[in-house]
CSV table of C-alpha atoms in Angstrom, one decimal:
chain,number,residue,atom,x,y,z
A,355,MET,CA,0.0,0.0,0.0
A,356,ILE,CA,1.3,3.5,-0.9
A,357,GLU,CA,1.4,5.9,2.1
A,358,PHE,CA,0.3,9.5,1.7
A,359,ALA,CA,3.2,11.9,1.0
A,360,TYR,CA,2.5,15.4,-0.1
A,361,GLN,CA,4.5,16.7,-3.1
A,362,ASP,CA,4.5,20.3,-4.3
A,363,LEU,CA,3.7,20.2,-8.0
A,364,LEU,CA,6.0,23.1,-8.8
A,365,PRO,CA,9.0,23.0,-6.4
A,366,THR,CA,10.5,26.2,-7.5
A,367,GLY,CA,13.6,26.0,-5.2
A,368,ASP,CA,15.4,28.8,-3.4
A,369,ASP,CA,14.9,32.4,-4.5
A,370,THR,CA,18.1,33.7,-5.9
A,371,THR,CA,16.7,37.0,-7.1
A,372,SER,CA,18.6,40.2,-6.3
A,373,TYR,CA,16.3,42.8,-4.7
A,374,ARG,CA,16.3,46.5,-3.9
A,375,LYS,CA,14.4,47.9,-0.9
A,376,LEU,CA,11.5,50.2,-1.6
A,377,ALA,CA,10.3,50.9,1.9
A,378,GLY,CA,10.2,49.8,5.5
A,379,ASP,CA,7.0,51.5,6.4
A,380,GLY,CA,3.7,49.7,6.3
A,381,VAL,CA,5.2,46.4,7.6
A,382,ALA,CA,5.2,45.3,11.2
A,383,VAL,CA,5.5,42.0,13.2
A,384,ARG,CA,2.5,41.5,15.5
A,385,ALA,CA,1.7,39.0,18.2
A,386,LEU,CA,-1.7,37.2,17.9
A,387,GLN,CA,-3.3,34.8,20.3
A,388,GLU,CA,-5.0,31.8,18.8
A,389,ALA,CA,-8.2,30.3,20.1
A,390,GLY,CA,-6.3,27.7,22.1
A,391,GLY,CA,-4.3,30.4,23.9
A,392,THR,CA,-1.1,30.0,21.9
A,393,TRP,CA,0.7,33.2,20.8
A,394,ILE,CA,2.0,33.4,17.3
A,395,GLU,CA,3.7,36.1,15.3
A,396,VAL,CA,2.1,37.5,12.1
A,397,LEU,CA,3.4,39.9,9.6
A,398,GLY,CA,1.1,42.9,9.3
A,399,VAL,CA,1.1,44.6,5.9
A,400,ASP,CA,-0.6,47.9,5.2
A,401,PRO,CA,-2.5,47.7,1.8
A,402,GLU,CA,-0.6,50.8,0.7
A,403,ALA,CA,2.6,48.7,0.7
A,404,LEU,CA,1.0,46.4,-1.9
A,405,THR,CA,0.0,49.5,-3.9
A,406,LEU,CA,3.5,50.9,-3.8
A,407,LEU,CA,5.0,47.6,-4.8
A,408,ALA,CA,2.7,47.2,-7.8
A,409,ARG,CA,3.2,50.8,-8.9
A,410,GLU,CA,6.9,50.5,-8.9
A,411,ALA,CA,6.9,47.0,-10.5
A,412,PHE,CA,5.1,48.1,-13.6
A,413,HIS,CA,7.2,51.2,-13.9
A,414,ASP,CA,10.5,49.3,-13.7
A,415,MET,CA,9.6,46.5,-16.0
A,416,ASN,CA,8.5,49.0,-18.7
A,417,HIS,CA,11.8,50.7,-18.6
A,418,PHE,CA,14.5,48.2,-17.6
A,419,TYR,CA,15.4,44.6,-18.3
A,420,ARG,CA,16.9,41.7,-16.5
A,421,THR,CA,20.7,41.4,-16.9
A,422,HIS,CA,20.6,38.0,-18.7
A,423,HIS,CA,18.2,39.4,-21.3
A,424,LEU,CA,20.6,42.2,-22.2
A,425,GLU,CA,23.5,39.7,-22.2
A,426,SER,CA,21.7,37.5,-24.6
A,427,LEU,CA,21.3,40.4,-27.0
A,428,ALA,CA,24.9,41.4,-26.7
A,429,LYS,CA,25.9,37.7,-27.4
A,430,ILE,CA,24.2,37.9,-30.8
A,431,LEU,CA,26.5,40.8,-31.9
A,432,ASP,CA,29.6,38.7,-31.1
A,433,ASP,CA,28.4,35.4,-32.7
A,434,PRO,CA,30.0,34.9,-36.2
A,435,GLU,CA,27.1,32.5,-37.0
A,436,ALA,CA,24.5,35.3,-36.6
A,437,SER,CA,23.0,36.7,-39.7
A,438,ASP,CA,23.1,40.4,-40.6
A,439,ASN,CA,19.4,40.6,-39.7
A,440,ASP,CA,20.1,38.9,-36.3
A,441,ARG,CA,22.7,41.5,-35.5
A,442,PHE,CA,20.6,44.4,-36.8
A,443,VAL,CA,17.7,43.4,-34.6
A,444,ALA,CA,19.9,42.9,-31.6
A,445,ARG,CA,21.5,46.3,-32.0
A,446,GLU,CA,18.2,48.0,-32.4
A,447,LEU,CA,16.8,46.3,-29.3
A,448,LEU,CA,19.8,47.4,-27.3
A,449,GLU,CA,19.5,50.9,-28.5
A,450,ASN,CA,15.8,50.8,-27.6
A,451,ALA,CA,16.7,49.6,-24.1
A,452,VAL,CA,19.0,52.6,-23.6
A,453,VAL,CA,16.2,55.0,-24.6
A,454,ALA,CA,13.7,53.2,-22.4
A,455,ALA,CA,16.1,53.3,-19.4
A,456,GLU,CA,15.9,57.1,-19.4
A,457,GLY,CA,12.4,56.7,-17.9
A,458,THR,CA,10.3,58.6,-20.3
A,459,PHE,CA,9.2,56.2,-23.0
A,460,PRO,CA,8.5,52.5,-22.3
A,461,SER,CA,10.5,49.7,-24.0
A,462,CYS,CA,7.4,48.8,-26.1
A,463,GLN,CA,4.4,50.8,-27.2
A,464,ASP,CA,2.2,47.9,-26.2
A,465,THR,CA,2.5,48.2,-22.5
A,466,GLY,CA,0.4,45.1,-22.0
A,467,THR,CA,-2.1,43.5,-19.7
A,468,ALA,CA,-1.1,43.8,-16.0
A,469,ILE,CA,-0.8,40.3,-14.4
A,470,VAL,CA,0.1,39.7,-10.8
A,471,PHE,CA,0.7,36.2,-9.4
A,472,GLY,CA,1.3,36.0,-5.7
A,473,LYS,CA,2.1,33.5,-2.9
A,474,LYS,CA,0.8,34.9,0.4
A,475,GLY,CA,2.1,33.3,3.6
A,476,GLU,CA,-0.7,32.2,5.9
A,477,ARG,CA,0.8,34.4,8.7
A,478,VAL,CA,0.6,37.5,6.5
A,479,TRP,CA,-2.3,39.9,7.4
A,480,THR,CA,-3.1,42.7,5.1
A,481,GLY,CA,-6.5,43.8,6.5
A,482,GLY,CA,-8.1,44.4,3.2
A,483,ASP,CA,-8.7,43.3,-0.4
A,484,ASP,CA,-5.2,42.5,-1.8
A,485,ALA,CA,-6.5,42.5,-5.4
A,486,GLU,CA,-7.8,46.0,-4.9
A,487,ALA,CA,-4.6,47.3,-3.4
A,488,LEU,CA,-2.5,45.8,-6.2
A,489,SER,CA,-4.9,47.1,-8.8
A,490,ARG,CA,-4.6,50.6,-7.4
A,491,GLY,CA,-0.8,50.3,-7.9
A,492,VAL,CA,-1.4,49.2,-11.6
A,493,PHE,CA,-3.8,52.2,-12.0
A,494,ARG,CA,-1.3,54.6,-10.7
A,495,SER,CA,1.5,53.3,-12.8
A,496,TYR,CA,-0.4,53.4,-16.1
A,497,THR,CA,-2.2,56.7,-15.5
A,498,GLU,CA,0.9,58.6,-14.2
A,499,GLU,CA,3.3,57.3,-16.9
A,500,ASN,CA,3.4,57.4,-20.7
A,501,TYR,CA,1.8,53.9,-21.0
A,502,ARG,CA,-0.9,52.8,-23.4
A,503,TYR,CA,-4.3,51.7,-22.1
A,504,SER,CA,-5.1,48.4,-23.8
A,505,GLN,CA,-8.0,46.9,-21.8
A,506,LEU,CA,-11.4,46.9,-23.5
A,507,ALA,CA,-14.6,46.5,-21.4
A,508,PRO,CA,-17.4,44.6,-23.1
A,509,LEU,CA,-20.6,46.7,-23.1
A,510,SER,CA,-22.4,44.0,-25.0
A,511,MET,CA,-21.4,41.0,-27.0
A,512,PHE,CA,-20.1,43.1,-29.9
A,513,GLU,CA,-19.6,46.6,-28.3
A,514,GLU,CA,-16.5,47.5,-26.3
A,515,LYS,CA,-15.0,50.6,-24.7
A,516,ASN,CA,-11.5,51.2,-23.5
A,517,THR,CA,-11.4,51.4,-19.7
A,518,GLY,CA,-9.0,54.4,-19.9
A,519,CYS,CA,-6.6,53.1,-17.2
A,520,ASN,CA,-5.5,49.6,-18.3
A,521,LEU,CA,-7.6,48.0,-15.6
A,522,PRO,CA,-8.8,45.4,-14.9
A,523,ALA,CA,-5.6,43.6,-13.9
A,524,GLN,CA,-5.4,39.8,-13.7
A,525,VAL,CA,-4.6,39.2,-10.0
A,526,GLU,CA,-4.1,35.6,-8.6
A,527,ILE,CA,-3.1,35.1,-5.0
A,528,MET,CA,-2.6,31.7,-3.4
A,529,SER,CA,-2.0,30.8,0.2
A,530,VAL,CA,1.3,29.1,1.3
A,531,PRO,CA,2.9,28.4,4.6
A,532,GLY,CA,5.1,31.1,6.2
A,533,ASP,CA,5.1,34.8,7.0
A,534,GLU,CA,6.3,36.3,3.7
A,535,TYR,CA,4.5,37.6,0.7
A,536,ARG,CA,6.1,36.9,-2.7
A,537,LEU,CA,4.8,38.2,-6.0
A,538,LEU,CA,5.5,38.0,-9.7
A,539,PHE,CA,4.4,41.0,-11.9
A,540,ILE,CA,4.1,40.6,-15.7
A,541,ALA,CA,3.1,43.1,-18.4
A,542,LYS,CA,1.9,40.9,-21.3
A,543,GLY,CA,1.5,42.6,-24.6
A,544,GLY,CA,-0.9,41.4,-27.3
A,545,GLY,CA,1.9,40.2,-29.6
A,546,SER,CA,3.4,37.5,-27.4
A,547,ALA,CA,0.1,36.8,-25.6
A,548,ASN,CA,-1.3,35.8,-29.0
A,549,LYS,CA,1.5,33.3,-29.5
A,550,PHE,CA,0.4,31.1,-26.6
A,551,PHE,CA,-0.9,27.8,-27.9
A,552,LEU,CA,-2.5,24.7,-26.4
A,553,TYR,CA,-2.3,21.4,-28.2
A,554,GLN,CA,-4.3,18.4,-27.1
A,555,GLN,CA,-2.2,15.4,-28.0
A,556,THR,CA,-1.9,11.7,-27.0
A,557,LYS,CA,0.7,9.3,-25.7
A,558,ALA,CA,1.7,8.7,-29.4
A,559,LEU,CA,3.7,11.9,-29.3
A,560,LEU,CA,5.9,10.8,-26.4
A,561,ASN,CA,8.8,9.4,-28.4
A,562,PRO,CA,11.9,11.3,-29.7
A,563,LYS,CA,11.1,11.2,-33.5
A,564,SER,CA,7.4,12.2,-33.2
A,565,PHE,CA,8.1,14.8,-30.5
A,566,GLU,CA,10.9,16.6,-32.4
A,567,LYS,CA,8.8,16.6,-35.6
A,568,PHE,CA,5.9,18.2,-33.7
A,569,VAL,CA,8.2,20.9,-32.2
A,570,ASP,CA,9.7,21.7,-35.7
A,571,GLU,CA,6.2,22.1,-37.1
A,572,LYS,CA,4.8,24.2,-34.3
A,573,LEU,CA,7.7,26.6,-33.9
A,574,ARG,CA,7.2,27.7,-37.4
A,575,THR,CA,3.6,28.8,-36.6
A,576,ILE,CA,4.9,31.3,-34.1
A,577,GLY,CA,6.6,33.4,-36.8
A,578,THR,CA,8.1,36.8,-36.2
A,579,ALA,CA,4.9,38.8,-35.3
A,580,ALA,CA,5.6,38.7,-31.6
A,581,CYS,CA,9.1,40.3,-32.0
A,582,PRO,CA,11.8,37.7,-31.6
A,583,PRO,CA,14.4,36.7,-30.3
A,584,TYR,CA,12.1,34.9,-27.9
A,585,HIS,CA,12.4,33.3,-24.5
A,586,LEU,CA,10.4,30.2,-25.4
A,587,ALA,CA,8.6,27.7,-23.1
A,588,LEU,CA,7.3,24.3,-24.0
A,589,VAL,CA,5.2,22.5,-21.3
A,590,VAL,CA,4.4,18.8,-21.8
A,591,GLY,CA,1.6,17.3,-19.7
A,592,GLY,CA,-0.5,18.9,-17.1
A,593,THR,CA,-3.4,18.1,-14.7
A,594,SER,CA,-5.7,20.3,-16.8
A,595,ALA,CA,-5.5,22.3,-20.0
A,596,GLU,CA,-5.7,25.6,-18.1
A,597,TYR,CA,-2.9,24.6,-15.7
A,598,THR,CA,-0.7,23.7,-18.6
A,599,LEU,CA,-1.0,27.2,-20.1
A,600,LYS,CA,-0.5,28.8,-16.7
A,601,VAL,CA,2.8,26.9,-16.2
A,602,THR,CA,3.8,27.9,-19.7
A,603,LYS,CA,3.2,31.6,-18.8
A,604,LEU,CA,5.3,31.2,-15.6
A,605,ALA,CA,8.1,29.4,-17.5
A,606,THR,CA,8.4,32.2,-20.1
A,607,ALA,CA,8.8,34.6,-17.1
A,608,GLY,CA,11.8,32.7,-15.7
A,609,TYR,CA,9.7,31.8,-12.6
A,610,LEU,CA,10.4,28.1,-12.9
A,611,ASP,CA,14.1,28.2,-13.7
A,612,ASN,CA,15.0,26.5,-10.4
A,613,LEU,CA,12.8,23.5,-10.8
A,614,PRO,CA,14.4,20.0,-10.4
A,615,THR,CA,16.0,18.7,-13.5
A,616,SER,CA,14.7,15.1,-13.2
A,617,GLY,CA,11.4,13.5,-12.4
A,618,SER,CA,10.3,11.1,-9.7
A,619,PRO,CA,7.3,8.8,-8.9
A,620,SER,CA,5.8,11.6,-6.8
A,621,GLY,CA,4.8,13.5,-10.0
A,622,HIS,CA,6.5,16.9,-9.5
A,623,ALA,CA,7.3,19.1,-12.4
A,624,PHE,CA,10.9,19.2,-13.7
A,625,ARG,CA,13.0,20.8,-16.4
A,626,ASP,CA,14.4,18.6,-19.2
A,627,LEU,CA,17.7,20.3,-19.9
A,628,GLU,CA,18.6,17.9,-22.7
A,629,MET,CA,15.3,18.6,-24.5
A,630,GLU,CA,15.9,22.3,-24.0
A,631,ARG,CA,19.1,22.0,-26.0
A,632,LYS,CA,17.4,20.0,-28.7
A,633,VAL,CA,14.5,22.5,-29.1
A,634,LEU,CA,16.9,25.4,-29.2
A,635,GLU,CA,18.8,23.7,-32.0
A,636,ILE,CA,15.6,23.2,-33.9
A,637,SER,CA,14.7,26.9,-33.4
A,638,GLN,CA,18.1,27.8,-34.9
A,639,ARG,CA,17.9,25.2,-37.7
A,640,ILE,CA,14.5,26.4,-39.1
A,641,GLY,CA,16.2,29.6,-40.2
A,642,ILE,CA,13.6,32.2,-39.2
A,643,GLY,CA,15.9,34.1,-37.1
A,644,ALA,CA,15.2,37.4,-35.4
A,645,GLN,CA,13.5,38.8,-38.5
A,646,PHE,CA,13.1,36.5,-41.6
A,647,GLY,CA,16.5,34.8,-41.9
A,648,GLY,CA,19.0,33.8,-39.3
A,649,LYS,CA,19.8,31.8,-36.2
A,650,TYR,CA,18.3,33.8,-33.3
A,651,PHE,CA,14.6,32.9,-33.3
A,652,CYS,CA,15.1,32.2,-29.6
A,653,HIS,CA,17.5,33.4,-26.9
A,654,ASP,CA,16.8,30.3,-24.8
A,655,VAL,CA,14.2,27.5,-24.2
A,656,ARG,CA,12.5,26.1,-21.2
A,657,VAL,CA,11.0,22.6,-21.4
A,658,ILE,CA,8.8,21.6,-18.4
A,659,ARG,CA,7.5,18.1,-18.0
A,660,LEU,CA,4.3,17.8,-15.9
A,661,PRO,CA,2.2,14.8,-14.7
A,662,ARG,CA,-0.9,14.1,-16.7
A,663,HIS,CA,-4.1,12.1,-16.8
A,664,GLY,CA,-3.5,8.9,-18.8
A,665,ALA,CA,-6.1,9.9,-21.4
A,666,SER,CA,-4.8,13.4,-21.9
A,667,LEU,CA,-1.5,15.0,-23.1
A,668,PRO,CA,-2.0,18.8,-23.1
A,669,ILE,CA,1.0,20.7,-24.5
A,670,GLY,CA,1.6,24.4,-24.0
A,671,LEU,CA,3.8,26.6,-26.2
A,672,GLY,CA,4.5,30.2,-25.5
A,673,VAL,CA,7.0,33.0,-25.6
A,674,SER,CA,8.2,36.1,-23.9
A,675,CYS,CA,9.1,38.6,-26.6
A,676,SER,CA,11.8,41.2,-27.0
A,677,ALA,CA,9.8,43.3,-24.5
A,678,ASP,CA,10.7,40.8,-21.8
A,679,ARG,CA,8.7,42.3,-19.0
A,680,GLN,CA,8.4,40.6,-15.7
A,681,ILE,CA,9.7,41.4,-12.2
A,682,MET,CA,9.7,39.8,-8.8
A,683,GLY,CA,8.6,41.5,-5.5
A,684,LYS,CA,8.5,40.4,-1.9
A,685,ILE,CA,7.3,41.7,1.4
A,686,THR,CA,9.0,40.4,4.6
A,687,LYS,CA,9.5,41.6,8.1
A,688,ASP,CA,12.4,43.6,6.8
A,689,GLY,CA,10.3,45.7,4.4
A,690,VAL,CA,9.1,45.9,0.8
A,691,PHE,CA,11.5,44.8,-1.9
A,692,LEU,CA,11.5,44.8,-5.7
A,693,GLU,CA,13.8,42.9,-8.1
A,694,GLN,CA,16.8,44.9,-9.2
A,695,LEU,CA,16.8,45.2,-12.9
A,696,GLU,CA,19.6,46.6,-15.0
A,697,THR,CA,19.5,50.4,-15.1
A,698,ASP,CA,22.5,50.9,-17.4
A,699,PRO,CA,21.9,48.9,-20.6
A,700,ALA,CA,24.3,51.1,-22.5
A,701,LYS,CA,27.2,49.0,-21.3
A,702,TYR,CA,26.0,46.1,-23.5
A,703,LEU,CA,26.0,48.3,-26.6
A,704,PRO,CA,29.3,48.3,-28.4
A,705,ASP,CA,30.7,51.3,-30.3
A,706,VAL,CA,29.4,51.6,-33.9
A,707,THR,CA,32.0,51.2,-36.6
A,708,ASP,CA,31.9,51.6,-40.4
A,709,ASP,CA,31.5,47.8,-40.7
A,710,ASP,CA,28.3,48.0,-38.7
A,711,LEU,CA,26.8,50.4,-41.3
A,712,LYS,CA,27.3,48.0,-44.1
A,713,GLY,CA,24.8,45.6,-45.6
A,714,GLU,CA,22.1,45.8,-48.2
A,715,VAL,CA,19.4,48.3,-47.5
A,716,VAL,CA,16.8,49.1,-50.2
A,717,GLU,CA,15.7,52.7,-50.4
A,718,ILE,CA,11.9,53.1,-50.9
A,719,ASP,CA,10.2,56.4,-51.6
A,720,LEU,CA,6.6,56.1,-50.5
A,721,ASN,CA,5.6,59.1,-52.6
A,722,MET,CA,6.1,57.0,-55.7
A,723,PRO,CA,3.0,55.2,-57.3
A,724,MET,CA,2.3,51.9,-55.6
A,725,SER,CA,2.9,50.0,-58.8
A,726,GLU,CA,6.5,51.2,-58.9
A,727,ILE,CA,7.0,50.5,-55.2
A,728,LEU,CA,5.8,46.9,-55.6
A,729,GLY,CA,7.9,46.5,-58.7
A,730,THR,CA,11.0,47.3,-56.7
A,731,LEU,CA,10.0,45.1,-53.7
A,732,THR,CA,9.4,42.1,-55.9
A,733,LYS,CA,13.1,42.1,-56.9
A,734,TYR,CA,14.2,41.2,-53.3
A,735,PRO,CA,13.6,38.4,-50.8
A,736,VAL,CA,11.4,39.0,-47.8
A,737,LYS,CA,14.3,39.3,-45.4
A,738,THR,CA,15.7,42.4,-47.1
A,739,ARG,CA,15.9,45.5,-44.9
A,740,LEU,CA,14.1,48.7,-46.2
A,741,SER,CA,14.7,52.4,-45.7
A,742,LEU,CA,11.3,54.0,-46.1
A,743,THR,CA,10.9,57.7,-46.9
A,744,GLY,CA,7.6,59.6,-47.1
A,745,PRO,CA,4.2,59.4,-45.5
A,746,ILE,CA,2.7,56.1,-44.2
A,747,ILE,CA,-0.6,55.4,-42.6
A,748,VAL,CA,-0.7,52.3,-40.3
A,749,ALA,CA,-3.8,50.9,-38.5
A,750,ARG,CA,-4.5,47.8,-36.4
A,751,ASP,CA,-7.6,45.6,-36.3
A,752,SER,CA,-9.8,47.9,-34.2
A,753,ALA,CA,-9.2,50.7,-36.8
A,754,HIS,CA,-10.0,48.4,-39.7
A,755,ALA,CA,-13.3,47.4,-38.0
A,756,ARG,CA,-14.3,51.0,-37.6
A,757,LEU,CA,-13.4,51.8,-41.3
A,758,GLU,CA,-15.5,48.8,-42.4
A,759,ALA,CA,-18.4,49.9,-40.2
A,760,GLN,CA,-18.3,53.4,-41.8
A,761,LEU,CA,-18.5,51.8,-45.3
A,762,ASP,CA,-21.3,49.4,-44.3
A,763,ALA,CA,-23.3,52.4,-43.0
A,764,GLY,CA,-22.9,54.1,-46.4
A,765,LYS,CA,-20.6,56.7,-45.0
A,766,ASP,CA,-17.4,58.2,-46.5
A,767,LEU,CA,-14.1,57.3,-44.9
């Protein structure tokens, strides 16, 4: 007979994050007498501490990056196997990081959906609605900074209105043992969010030949629309479809990097390091690169293996894009802390030389008739870089829908 033994499904290991202290106010250790007469210590947290943490988290992640992300971009510039497009994209992203770090403009114009994932110790008392306090911090960050409001409230099945403050946020808090409050903040833009996929497969996929063929096929469907190079996650298995996708999201944020690297009969999640290397090789071999041609479709890959129901094999595939926006926070008896991101990205950007300015760039004058522009473009492959001069009008799907509604109503554009 098997005896009961609890196993954490996601044993994330020790927290090795480097933090900076935001405040010491709003946090205090208090003594509490339980019904049986025993005195225990609890960590009292003022809701304003949660608001401060969320406000600063969404500011920092919109302007700064983790060190390893910037190092990955710099690595592309030094790789002799990188294509001209790979290096061009890497350099542009590093230059963009330098501009964003000045604190005025965010790293990406799509400043994303605000997501908060928290583990609240059962001896942490906040005395209020944590989701409200965290949402207030999101509200302050987005309304006080130069960030876009992306959230649409449904007024009916087909009518929507922008909320004007980027709320509501997605806030998920779970209870855990202890007297600390640990949080992961994510700003997820539409590009990379749209490149999260769930595939319902079967046991037939669990062999090297079938699995690697599956990966090769599905990586190609991601394409470049979500702004590579990507941090890619592949999650195999799961106790439910929704859990598989949740783990995929956490994996793209680096939250599961310290998982065990081998499985056991208890069924905990683990990272398959050998499969990570194989999937990275596949991503380099398909030749999509950072933008239509090259090696750097991905910076790195996380492959997570989960337990599953015998009749189900859900597989999650997702990415964190070049706007790699996530940050850790914690509240302990010592105060309120936020992950320290890199504030000086310029040190990863090498000096520009004449050689860096070489490469084929096709000049396109947008004032020319479209037939002449198309005639020029058809002479070059898709991966060719263009230098555009002249007026251009761009619009996304919401604008297209309004234009179509105007025409359907018999009105002039």
